[in-house]
Short mmCIF file of C-alpha atoms and ligand atoms in Angstrom, two decimals:
data_model
loop_
_atom_site.label_atom_id
_atom_site.label_comp_id
_atom_site.label_asym_id
_atom_site.label_seq_id
_atom_site.Cartn_x
_atom_site.Cartn_y
_atom_site.Cartn_z
CA MET K 258 4.74 13.24 17.70
CA LYS K 259 8.07 12.67 15.94
CA ILE K 260 8.83 9.07 15.10
CA LEU K 261 12.62 9.37 15.10
CA ASP K 262 12.62 11.12 18.49
CA LEU K 263 10.49 8.32 19.90
CA LEU K 264 12.85 5.70 18.47
CA GLU K 265 15.71 7.44 20.24
CA THR K 266 13.92 7.06 23.56
CA TYR K 267 13.64 3.31 22.85
CA LYS K 268 17.27 2.92 21.79
CA VAL K 269 18.38 0.75 24.71
CA SER K 270 15.14 -1.22 24.81
CA GLU K 271 15.43 -4.99 24.47
CA ARG K 272 11.80 -5.20 23.38
CA LEU K 273 11.19 -6.68 19.95
CA ALA K 274 10.56 -4.17 17.17
CA MET K 275 9.89 -6.90 14.63
CA ILE K 276 9.42 -10.62 14.45
CA SER K 277 9.38 -12.60 11.21
CA GLU K 278 9.15 -16.33 10.67
CA THR K 279 12.88 -16.78 11.24
CA GLU K 280 14.30 -13.52 12.57
CA THR K 281 13.84 -10.93 15.29
CA LEU K 282 15.05 -7.37 15.83
CA THR K 283 15.07 -5.42 19.09
CA TYR K 284 14.67 -1.65 19.39
CA ARG K 285 18.31 -1.42 20.49
CA GLU K 286 19.46 -3.36 17.41
CA LEU K 287 17.24 -1.25 15.17
CA TRP K 288 18.82 1.92 16.53
CA GLU K 289 22.41 0.69 16.34
CA LYS K 290 22.19 -0.99 12.93
CA SER K 291 20.42 1.98 11.39
CA GLU K 292 23.09 4.31 12.83
CA SER K 293 25.94 2.49 11.12
CA LEU K 294 23.99 1.98 7.90
CA ALA K 295 23.07 5.69 7.81
CA ALA K 296 26.76 6.56 8.19
CA TYR K 297 27.54 4.22 5.32
CA ILE K 298 24.89 5.83 3.09
CA ASN K 299 26.29 9.27 3.91
CA ASP K 300 29.82 8.21 3.03
CA LYS K 301 28.69 6.60 -0.20
CA CYS K 302 26.41 9.43 -1.38
CA GLY K 303 28.13 12.51 0.03
CA THR K 304 25.96 15.57 -0.35
CA ASP K 305 23.68 13.90 -2.91
CA LYS K 306 20.27 13.57 -1.25
CA THR K 307 18.56 11.50 -3.97
CA PRO K 308 16.07 8.99 -2.48
CA VAL K 309 17.37 5.49 -1.77
CA ILE K 310 15.73 2.37 -3.18
CA VAL K 311 15.20 -0.32 -0.54
CA TYR K 312 14.62 -3.73 -2.09
CA GLY K 313 13.54 -6.85 -0.21
CA HIS K 314 10.61 -8.52 1.49
CA LYS K 315 9.81 -8.64 5.18
CA SER K 316 13.09 -9.25 6.94
CA PRO K 317 14.01 -6.96 9.85
CA TRP K 318 16.64 -5.52 7.54
CA MET K 319 13.90 -3.64 5.71
CA MET K 320 13.04 -1.78 8.89
CA VAL K 321 16.72 -1.04 9.49
CA CYS K 322 17.10 0.29 5.94
CA PHE K 323 14.05 2.58 6.15
CA ILE K 324 15.22 4.15 9.40
CA ALA K 325 18.83 4.37 8.18
CA CYS K 326 17.76 6.28 5.05
CA VAL K 327 15.76 8.89 6.95
CA LYS K 328 18.48 9.24 9.56
CA SER K 329 20.85 10.01 6.70
CA GLY K 330 18.43 12.72 5.56
CA ARG K 331 17.17 10.78 2.52
CA ALA K 332 13.76 9.46 1.58
CA TYR K 333 13.42 5.73 0.97
CA VAL K 334 11.55 3.97 -1.81
CA PRO K 335 10.37 0.52 -0.67
CA VAL K 336 10.29 -2.11 -3.40
CA ASP K 337 8.99 -5.58 -2.58
CA ILE K 338 10.32 -8.76 -4.18
CA SER K 339 6.87 -9.38 -5.69
CA VAL K 340 7.41 -6.45 -8.08
CA PRO K 341 8.67 -7.89 -11.39
CA LYS K 342 12.10 -6.93 -12.66
CA SER K 343 10.99 -4.63 -15.47
CA ARG K 344 8.79 -2.65 -13.08
CA VAL K 345 11.61 -2.40 -10.54
CA GLU K 346 13.78 -1.10 -13.36
CA ALA K 347 11.15 1.51 -14.31
CA ILE K 348 11.19 2.71 -10.68
CA ILE K 349 14.99 2.84 -10.65
CA ASP K 350 15.02 4.74 -13.96
CA SER K 351 12.63 7.26 -12.47
CA VAL K 352 14.48 7.73 -9.17
CA GLU K 353 18.07 7.45 -10.49
CA PRO K 354 19.33 6.54 -7.03
CA ARG K 355 22.96 6.86 -5.91
CA ILE K 356 22.53 3.66 -3.95
CA ILE K 357 20.17 0.68 -3.80
CA LEU K 358 19.95 -1.21 -0.50
CA ALA K 359 18.95 -4.85 -0.87
CA SER K 360 18.06 -7.49 1.71
CA GLU K 361 17.19 -10.08 -0.94
CA GLU K 362 19.08 -11.21 -4.04
CA PHE K 363 19.00 -8.25 -6.40
CA GLY K 364 21.57 -8.75 -9.15
CA ALA K 365 22.88 -5.91 -11.24
CA TYR K 366 21.07 -3.20 -13.18
CA ARG K 367 22.96 -0.79 -15.42
CA ASP K 368 25.66 1.04 -13.44
CA TYR K 369 23.53 1.41 -10.32
CA PHE K 370 25.32 0.60 -7.12
CA CYS K 371 23.62 -2.02 -5.00
CA TYR K 372 24.64 -2.76 -1.42
CA ASP K 373 23.53 -6.06 0.12
CA VAL K 374 22.79 -4.96 3.68
CA ARG K 375 22.81 -8.55 4.94
CA HIS K 376 26.60 -8.48 4.70
CA ASN K 377 26.70 -5.22 6.58
CA THR K 378 30.16 -5.09 8.08
CA TYR K 379 30.45 -1.36 7.91
CA HIS K 380 31.90 0.41 10.91
CA GLY K 381 33.09 3.92 11.08
CA GLY K 382 32.01 6.52 8.60
CA THR K 383 30.68 9.90 9.54
CA LYS K 384 28.42 9.43 12.56
CA VAL K 385 24.91 10.70 11.93
CA SER K 386 23.25 13.21 14.24
CA PRO K 387 19.66 14.46 14.56
CA GLU K 388 20.57 17.62 12.63
CA GLY K 389 21.10 15.43 9.59
CA TYR K 390 17.80 13.54 9.85
CA VAL K 391 14.93 14.28 7.46
CA ARG K 392 13.02 17.36 8.62
CA GLU K 393 9.24 17.74 8.92
CA GLU K 394 8.93 19.20 5.43
CA ASP K 395 11.30 16.66 3.80
CA ILE K 396 10.14 13.55 2.00
CA PHE K 397 10.22 10.49 4.27
CA TYR K 398 9.18 7.82 1.79
CA ILE K 399 8.03 7.45 -1.81
CA ILE K 400 5.59 4.67 -2.63
CA PHE K 401 5.07 3.79 -6.29
CA THR K 402 1.51 3.00 -7.40
CA SER K 403 -0.02 2.00 -10.71
CA GLY K 404 -0.15 4.83 -13.27
CA SER K 405 -2.53 5.05 -16.22
CA THR K 406 0.31 5.39 -18.72
CA GLY K 407 1.68 1.95 -17.89
CA VAL K 408 4.52 3.43 -15.81
CA PRO K 409 4.15 3.56 -12.01
CA LYS K 410 4.04 6.95 -10.25
CA GLY K 411 5.85 7.76 -7.00
CA VAL K 412 3.75 9.28 -4.21
CA GLN K 413 5.94 11.42 -1.95
CA ILE K 414 5.04 11.63 1.74
CA THR K 415 6.75 14.05 4.12
CA TYR K 416 7.97 13.27 7.62
CA GLY K 417 5.42 15.78 8.96
CA ALA K 418 2.52 14.01 7.20
CA LEU K 419 3.66 10.63 8.49
CA ASN K 420 3.86 11.96 12.07
CA HIS K 421 0.34 13.40 11.86
CA PHE K 422 -1.05 10.21 10.39
CA THR K 423 0.65 7.94 12.94
CA GLU K 424 -0.52 9.95 15.91
CA TRP K 425 -4.10 9.73 14.68
CA ALA K 426 -3.89 5.99 13.81
CA LEU K 427 -2.66 5.28 17.35
CA SER K 428 -5.73 6.98 18.79
CA LEU K 429 -8.10 4.43 17.20
CA GLY K 430 -9.62 1.74 19.39
CA GLN K 431 -10.00 1.34 23.12
CA ILE K 432 -6.72 -0.46 23.61
CA GLU K 433 -3.39 -0.05 25.39
CA LYS K 434 -1.40 2.47 23.44
CA GLN K 435 2.10 1.04 24.12
CA HIS K 436 3.76 -2.34 23.75
CA LYS K 437 1.32 -4.11 21.48
CA LYS K 438 1.78 -6.88 18.97
CA ILE K 439 0.65 -5.72 15.55
CA ILE K 440 0.02 -7.92 12.54
CA ASN K 441 1.49 -6.80 9.23
CA GLN K 442 -0.07 -8.29 6.10
CA ALA K 443 0.71 -5.84 3.27
CA PRO K 444 4.13 -5.76 1.62
CA PHE K 445 6.17 -2.66 2.48
CA SER K 446 5.76 -1.28 -1.03
CA PHE K 447 2.02 -0.77 -0.35
CA ASP K 448 0.96 2.15 1.77
CA LEU K 449 -1.33 0.07 3.97
CA SER K 450 1.86 -1.29 5.58
CA VAL K 451 2.70 2.26 6.70
CA MET K 452 -0.20 1.96 9.14
CA ASP K 453 1.08 -1.12 10.96
CA LEU K 454 4.78 -0.28 10.61
CA TYR K 455 4.67 3.20 12.12
CA MET K 456 1.89 2.55 14.63
CA SER K 457 4.17 -0.19 15.84
CA LEU K 458 7.44 1.75 15.89
CA ALA K 459 5.91 4.83 17.51
CA SER K 460 4.43 2.81 20.38
CA GLU K 461 7.43 0.53 21.04
CA SER K 462 5.30 -2.35 19.86
CA CYS K 463 6.27 -5.49 17.99
CA LEU K 464 5.48 -5.77 14.29
CA CYS K 465 4.55 -9.38 13.50
CA VAL K 466 5.05 -9.78 9.77
CA LEU K 467 3.24 -12.38 7.68
CA GLU K 468 5.54 -13.27 4.81
CA LYS K 469 4.26 -13.87 1.30
CA GLU K 470 4.65 -17.65 1.56
CA ALA K 471 3.02 -17.81 4.98
CA GLN K 472 -0.07 -16.08 3.56
CA GLN K 473 -0.56 -18.73 0.91
CA GLU K 474 -1.12 -21.73 3.12
CA TYR K 475 -3.77 -21.89 5.87
CA LYS K 476 -1.89 -24.28 8.12
CA ARG K 477 1.27 -22.24 8.09
CA LEU K 478 -0.61 -18.94 8.31
CA PHE K 479 -2.73 -19.98 11.26
CA GLU K 480 0.27 -21.44 13.07
CA ARG K 481 2.01 -18.08 12.65
CA LEU K 482 -1.04 -16.17 13.83
CA ALA K 483 -1.30 -18.35 16.92
CA VAL K 484 2.39 -17.88 17.75
CA THR K 485 2.32 -14.10 17.31
CA ASN K 486 -0.59 -13.77 19.75
CA ALA K 487 -1.24 -10.30 18.35
CA ASP K 488 -3.58 -7.67 19.74
CA VAL K 489 -3.90 -5.48 16.64
CA TRP K 490 -4.66 -6.57 13.09
CA VAL K 491 -4.04 -4.41 10.00
CA SER K 492 -4.99 -5.75 6.58
CA THR K 493 -7.17 -5.34 3.53
CA PRO K 494 -10.71 -6.72 3.92
CA SER K 495 -9.84 -9.24 1.17
CA PHE K 496 -7.19 -10.81 3.36
CA ALA K 497 -9.65 -11.08 6.26
CA ASP K 498 -12.06 -12.82 3.85
CA VAL K 499 -9.37 -15.35 2.95
CA CYS K 500 -8.84 -16.08 6.64
CA LEU K 501 -12.57 -16.18 7.41
CA ALA K 502 -13.03 -18.94 4.84
CA ASP K 503 -11.57 -21.26 7.48
CA PRO K 504 -13.77 -21.71 10.56
CA SER K 505 -10.77 -21.94 12.87
CA PHE K 506 -10.07 -18.24 12.28
CA ASN K 507 -11.62 -16.98 15.50
CA GLN K 508 -10.84 -15.56 18.93
CA LYS K 509 -9.52 -18.93 20.14
CA LEU K 510 -6.76 -18.72 17.53
CA ILE K 511 -5.72 -15.18 18.52
CA PRO K 512 -7.13 -14.76 22.04
CA ASN K 513 -5.67 -11.28 22.69
CA LEU K 514 -6.87 -9.69 19.46
CA ARG K 515 -8.69 -6.45 20.35
CA LEU K 516 -8.61 -4.35 17.21
CA PHE K 517 -9.06 -4.88 13.47
CA LEU K 518 -8.05 -1.96 11.24
CA PHE K 519 -9.08 -2.10 7.59
CA CYS K 520 -8.26 0.15 4.70
CA GLY K 521 -7.79 0.07 0.96
CA GLU K 522 -11.06 -1.37 -0.29
CA THR K 523 -14.70 -1.84 0.63
CA LEU K 524 -15.34 -3.50 3.95
CA THR K 525 -18.58 -5.37 3.42
CA ASN K 526 -21.31 -5.85 6.04
CA LYS K 527 -20.77 -9.57 5.67
CA THR K 528 -17.05 -9.43 6.50
CA ALA K 529 -17.57 -7.02 9.40
CA GLY K 530 -20.44 -9.15 10.76
CA ALA K 531 -18.42 -12.37 10.60
CA LEU K 532 -15.47 -10.75 12.39
CA LEU K 533 -17.66 -9.30 15.15
CA GLN K 534 -19.18 -12.70 15.67
CA ARG K 535 -15.96 -14.70 15.65
CA PHE K 536 -13.92 -12.17 17.63
CA PRO K 537 -16.27 -10.96 20.37
CA LYS K 538 -13.44 -9.19 22.21
CA ALA K 539 -12.30 -7.16 19.20
CA GLU K 540 -13.36 -3.83 17.73
CA VAL K 541 -13.56 -3.44 13.95
CA TYR K 542 -12.62 -0.17 12.21
CA ASN K 543 -13.14 0.80 8.60
CA THR K 544 -10.72 3.49 7.39
CA TYR K 545 -10.45 5.13 4.01
CA GLY K 546 -7.81 6.98 2.04
CA PRO K 547 -5.50 6.85 -0.97
CA THR K 548 -1.69 6.60 -0.80
CA GLU K 549 -1.70 10.31 -1.77
CA SER K 550 -3.25 11.26 1.59
CA THR K 551 -0.92 9.07 3.72
CA VAL K 552 -2.81 5.80 4.12
CA ALA K 553 -6.14 6.90 5.63
CA VAL K 554 -8.08 10.04 6.53
CA THR K 555 -11.44 8.76 7.80
CA GLU K 556 -12.45 6.17 10.37
CA VAL K 557 -15.51 4.53 11.81
CA LYS K 558 -15.94 1.84 14.41
CA VAL K 559 -18.19 -0.84 12.98
CA ASP K 560 -20.19 -2.48 15.77
CA SER K 561 -23.26 -4.65 15.30
CA LYS K 562 -25.54 -1.63 15.57
CA LEU K 563 -23.79 0.30 12.78
CA ASN K 564 -23.51 -2.89 10.74
CA GLY K 565 -27.27 -3.30 10.92
CA GLN K 566 -27.97 0.37 10.27
CA PHE K 567 -25.96 0.98 7.09
CA GLN K 568 -25.64 -1.06 3.93
CA PRO K 569 -23.08 -0.38 2.50
CA LEU K 570 -21.00 0.66 5.47
CA PRO K 571 -19.71 4.24 5.74
CA VAL K 572 -15.96 4.85 5.57
CA GLY K 573 -16.38 7.24 8.45
CA ARG K 574 -15.54 10.57 10.01
CA VAL K 575 -12.74 12.80 8.84
CA LYS K 576 -9.60 12.84 10.99
CA PRO K 577 -8.37 16.05 12.65
CA GLY K 578 -6.13 18.18 10.42
CA THR K 579 -7.97 16.98 7.29
CA GLN K 580 -10.91 18.39 5.37
CA ILE K 581 -12.93 16.48 2.83
CA HIS K 582 -15.14 18.15 0.25
CA ILE K 583 -17.46 16.51 -2.24
CA MET K 584 -16.97 18.37 -5.48
CA ASP K 585 -18.59 18.65 -8.85
CA GLY K 586 -15.76 20.22 -10.85
CA GLU K 587 -14.84 23.37 -8.91
CA LYS K 588 -18.15 23.45 -6.99
CA ILE K 589 -18.72 21.95 -3.55
CA VAL K 590 -21.96 19.92 -3.58
CA PRO K 591 -24.44 19.93 -0.65
CA GLU K 592 -24.51 17.18 1.99
CA GLY K 593 -26.14 14.02 0.71
CA GLU K 594 -25.23 14.60 -2.93
CA LYS K 595 -22.66 12.54 -4.76
CA GLY K 596 -19.47 13.94 -6.24
CA GLU K 597 -15.70 13.56 -6.31
CA ILE K 598 -13.97 13.18 -2.95
CA VAL K 599 -11.31 15.89 -2.55
CA ILE K 600 -8.97 15.62 0.44
CA SER K 601 -7.14 18.63 1.91
CA GLY K 602 -4.87 19.02 4.89
CA ASN K 603 -1.72 18.08 6.72
CA THR K 604 -1.29 14.56 5.38
CA VAL K 605 -1.80 15.24 1.67
CA SER K 606 1.21 14.13 -0.39
CA ALA K 607 3.84 16.61 -1.53
CA GLY K 608 3.07 15.33 -5.06
CA TYR K 609 4.28 12.66 -7.45
CA PHE K 610 8.02 12.29 -7.89
CA LYS K 611 9.22 14.12 -11.01
CA ASN K 612 5.78 14.12 -12.62
CA GLN K 613 4.60 17.67 -13.21
CA LYS K 614 1.80 16.67 -15.53
CA GLU K 615 0.12 14.35 -13.04
CA ASN K 616 0.78 16.81 -10.20
CA ASP K 617 -1.02 19.58 -12.05
CA ARG K 618 -3.96 17.28 -12.67
CA ALA K 619 -4.34 15.79 -9.21
CA PHE K 620 -3.06 18.34 -6.67
CA TYR K 621 -3.70 22.02 -5.97
CA VAL K 622 -2.80 24.53 -3.30
CA THR K 623 -5.04 27.21 -1.79
CA ASP K 624 -4.17 30.09 0.51
CA GLN K 625 -6.15 29.87 3.77
CA GLY K 626 -5.36 33.13 5.52
CA GLY K 627 -1.63 32.87 4.98
CA ASN K 628 -1.48 29.08 5.40
CA LEU K 629 -1.07 27.02 2.28
CA LEU K 630 -3.48 24.11 2.11
CA ARG K 631 -2.72 21.18 -0.17
CA SER K 632 -5.59 19.29 -1.79
CA TYR K 633 -5.81 16.07 -3.74
CA ARG K 634 -8.52 15.08 -6.20
CA THR K 635 -8.99 11.41 -5.42
CA GLY K 636 -11.03 10.29 -8.43
CA ASP K 637 -13.24 8.52 -5.86
CA LYS K 638 -16.97 9.11 -5.79
CA GLY K 639 -18.71 9.66 -2.47
CA TYR K 640 -21.19 11.58 -0.35
CA PHE K 641 -21.70 12.68 3.25
CA LYS K 642 -24.57 11.55 5.42
CA ASP K 643 -24.93 11.90 9.20
CA GLY K 644 -21.44 13.45 9.29
CA MET K 645 -19.95 10.35 7.75
CA LEU K 646 -18.37 9.76 4.37
CA PHE K 647 -19.72 7.03 2.11
CA TYR K 648 -17.64 5.69 -0.76
CA CYS K 649 -19.31 4.74 -4.02
CA GLY K 650 -16.67 3.73 -6.52
CA ARG K 651 -14.37 5.45 -8.98
CA ILE K 652 -14.95 8.05 -11.64
CA ASP K 653 -12.09 6.72 -13.77
CA LEU K 654 -10.60 3.35 -14.63
CA GLN K 655 -8.76 2.69 -11.40
CA ILE K 656 -9.84 -0.51 -9.68
CA LYS K 657 -9.02 -2.60 -6.65
CA LEU K 658 -8.46 -6.32 -6.93
CA HIS K 659 -7.82 -8.22 -3.68
CA GLY K 660 -6.80 -4.88 -2.18
CA TYR K 661 -4.30 -4.02 -4.92
CA ARG K 662 -4.77 -0.72 -6.69
CA MET K 663 -4.32 -0.59 -10.44
CA GLU K 664 -5.32 1.40 -13.49
CA LEU K 665 -6.97 -0.66 -16.22
CA GLU K 666 -4.95 1.33 -18.78
CA ASP K 667 -1.78 0.20 -17.01
CA VAL K 668 -2.87 -3.44 -17.39
CA GLU K 669 -3.69 -2.84 -21.07
CA GLU K 670 -0.40 -1.07 -21.86
CA ASN K 671 1.55 -3.94 -20.39
CA LEU K 672 -0.56 -6.60 -22.07
CA MET K 673 0.22 -4.89 -25.37
CA LYS K 674 3.94 -5.31 -24.67
CA VAL K 675 3.48 -9.07 -25.15
CA PRO K 676 4.71 -10.09 -28.63
CA GLY K 677 1.72 -10.74 -30.90
CA VAL K 678 -0.79 -8.68 -28.90
CA LYS K 679 -1.82 -5.86 -31.22
CA LYS K 680 -4.59 -4.34 -29.15
CA ALA K 681 -5.98 -5.15 -25.73
CA ALA K 682 -8.86 -3.99 -23.56
CA VAL K 683 -9.43 -5.08 -20.00
CA VAL K 684 -12.48 -5.07 -17.74
CA PRO K 685 -13.01 -6.11 -14.14
CA VAL K 686 -15.47 -8.90 -13.51
CA SER K 687 -17.41 -8.30 -10.30
CA ASP K 688 -19.66 -10.25 -8.04
CA ASN K 689 -21.76 -8.48 -5.39
CA GLY K 690 -20.01 -5.19 -6.11
CA LYS K 691 -16.55 -6.62 -5.51
CA VAL K 692 -14.01 -7.18 -8.28
CA LYS K 693 -13.27 -10.90 -8.55
CA TYR K 694 -10.88 -11.01 -11.49
CA LEU K 695 -9.79 -9.27 -14.70
CA LYS K 696 -10.92 -10.22 -18.17
CA ALA K 697 -8.94 -9.16 -21.22
CA CYS K 698 -9.88 -9.13 -24.89
CA CYS K 699 -6.94 -9.15 -27.28
CA ILE K 700 -6.42 -8.82 -30.97
CA TYR K 701 -3.66 -11.33 -31.45
CA GLU K 702 -1.48 -11.66 -34.51
CA ASN K 703 0.18 -15.00 -33.77
CA ASN K 704 -1.22 -18.31 -34.94
CA ILE K 705 -3.51 -19.87 -32.39
CA GLU K 706 -3.46 -23.65 -32.51
CA ASP K 707 -4.41 -24.27 -28.94
CA LYS K 708 -6.25 -21.41 -27.19
CA ARG K 709 -5.39 -22.57 -23.70
CA ARG K 710 -1.69 -22.89 -24.45
CA GLU K 711 -1.63 -19.51 -26.15
CA MET K 712 -3.41 -17.90 -23.22
CA LYS K 713 -0.86 -19.41 -20.83
CA LYS K 714 1.96 -18.09 -23.02
CA VAL K 715 0.52 -14.57 -23.08
CA LYS K 716 0.07 -14.61 -19.31
CA ALA K 717 3.62 -15.81 -18.71
CA GLU K 718 4.99 -13.08 -21.02
CA MET K 719 2.91 -10.43 -19.32
CA ALA K 720 4.10 -11.47 -15.86
CA LYS K 721 7.53 -10.22 -16.91
CA PHE K 722 6.17 -6.66 -16.89
CA VAL K 723 3.64 -6.50 -14.06
CA PRO K 724 3.00 -8.15 -10.68
CA ASP K 725 0.96 -11.37 -10.82
CA TYR K 726 -2.21 -9.72 -9.54
CA MET K 727 -2.27 -7.49 -12.64
CA VAL K 728 -2.22 -10.40 -15.10
CA PRO K 729 -5.85 -10.98 -16.25
CA ARG K 730 -7.22 -14.37 -15.28
CA LYS K 731 -9.24 -14.65 -18.49
CA ILE K 732 -7.88 -13.80 -21.91
CA ILE K 733 -10.18 -13.89 -24.91
CA PHE K 734 -8.79 -13.64 -28.44
CA VAL K 735 -11.06 -11.49 -30.59
CA GLU K 736 -11.17 -10.13 -34.15
CA SER K 737 -12.07 -6.61 -33.03
CA ILE K 738 -12.60 -4.65 -29.84
CA PRO K 739 -16.05 -3.07 -29.42
CA MET K 740 -16.02 0.73 -29.52
CA THR K 741 -18.58 3.33 -28.44
CA ASN K 742 -19.83 6.03 -30.83
CA ASN K 743 -17.26 8.48 -29.58
CA GLY K 744 -14.44 6.07 -30.30
CA LYS K 745 -13.73 4.82 -26.80
CA VAL K 746 -13.43 1.17 -25.85
CA ASP K 747 -16.96 0.00 -25.04
CA ARG K 748 -16.40 -1.57 -21.65
CA LYS K 749 -20.08 -2.47 -21.21
CA LYS K 750 -20.00 -4.58 -24.37
CA LEU K 751 -16.67 -6.06 -23.32
CA GLN K 752 -18.27 -7.31 -20.11
CA GLU K 753 -20.65 -9.38 -22.22
CA ILE K 754 -18.02 -11.11 -24.38
CA GLN K 755 -17.54 -14.69 -23.26
P1 AMP O 158 -4.30 2.88 -2.30
O1 AMP O 158 -3.65 4.13 -2.74
O2 AMP O 158 -3.68 1.63 -2.81
O3 AMP O 158 -4.49 2.85 -0.80
O4 AMP O 158 -5.78 2.90 -2.92
C1 AMP O 158 -6.61 3.97 -2.65
C2 AMP O 158 -7.99 3.71 -3.17
O5 AMP O 158 -8.58 2.56 -2.56
C3 AMP O 158 -8.94 4.83 -2.83
O6 AMP O 158 -8.81 5.92 -3.70
C4 AMP O 158 -10.29 4.12 -2.92
O7 AMP O 158 -10.70 4.02 -4.26
C5 AMP O 158 -9.97 2.74 -2.38
N1 AMP O 158 -10.25 2.64 -0.92
C6 AMP O 158 -9.44 2.94 0.09
N2 AMP O 158 -10.03 2.73 1.28
C7 AMP O 158 -11.28 2.28 1.02
C8 AMP O 158 -12.41 1.88 1.83
N3 AMP O 158 -12.35 1.87 3.16
N4 AMP O 158 -13.53 1.50 1.19
C9 AMP O 158 -13.61 1.49 -0.16
N5 AMP O 158 -12.57 1.84 -0.97
C10 AMP O 158 -11.42 2.23 -0.40
#
């Protein structure tokens, strides 16, 4: 499967490629608009193939920009409006793009050239042709994720990896393979969105996006869900939990829904059970994978039998083209034993963008009879049982909060950027094995007259550096931070501080 070839076969189709709260885009429009935008990018950048930053939220323009970039032979870097300015700037500083495409207000940053695609009046330019498109081995997109140094790292995914992933994702579930309506929950700067976006584009389906605002209000959200009448749902389990909190989230609301696809965090028995009960016509799939392996590499259909059989649920069987080994250092451990999950195969990332140190740590290549096999050390703990992979947490300080991936060190580094915060340590507070919120302890140099006010101030300052979900809910001002004997922050003791 090649996504761009498929899009060409849909280029006169009047079917909808995307529907948002206020806008629509047909496959014909997607093809034509991306052609002229690709020509524009080529004229602007010449032979310079540096990746292009695409800034915005969930308007159809985002889709046009992504396809235009790859048609011009350049990777795109999606950046959602929810990413705060200083983090966007860190991404720009890392990429050093020749052009930034924006479909939301962007403003100016240094000398970087920003083109507001909404005013796209460009005609002419050098027409693009398939010879100029990204090739299988070229980078298709770069998604930035939280890095432990406080600066995000860019995961590079090739066109070949994306094609392999998409073909597999489309094989999940006993449903029609073409012309579906697929719900998109995640912002485009998170790799979960790659699942709905490219499953949709490859099958001439309609991507029904749920904008940020629409997700924050039940009435509006449920009205949107009813209107979209989707048949496929892609989200984090956390988002399903939010919806399940309202009893009207059931098959009556979305009568055609046949398939739930989850990835990114633990799918609990409770969530799966509630969905199976409320949506008797739908199948529920748990999938697992990090951004570095192109969204997901394992899958399992969770029916009531499996849900009763396993607690916690497995993350499933390994997809074709991928191998997973459970390792203890360089050694593969026997089935049933726990170790680090190492993923190898045709969807493993080409590495982090301009980050040799992290690449050396996380990726390696082995020669398999003349074929080079790329592997990624996930930092996830797991084991195999009955041919299925089970996930059991992290071996480092990466966590998931409401589906968002972050390194605790990243949160700490950015908290220490707040004036007055001399030292900070952060821990996740969990309930039933699921992270509920972040708690931070800070050594604070400023005068504290009113703790609450000061805490608010620190939070507001911190929100300038990181997305809202990375700002700890609780901040405790302390005299000293507990340390272990070997001089590390004692996170166990931190948990106990009230
Ligand atoms: P991201 O790169 O944002 O997709 O985050 C990847 C990480 O999320 C993985 O390394 C796991 O720690 C976690 N994760 C992904 N899928 C699952 C799953 N199905 N169950 C539990 N954790 C998951």
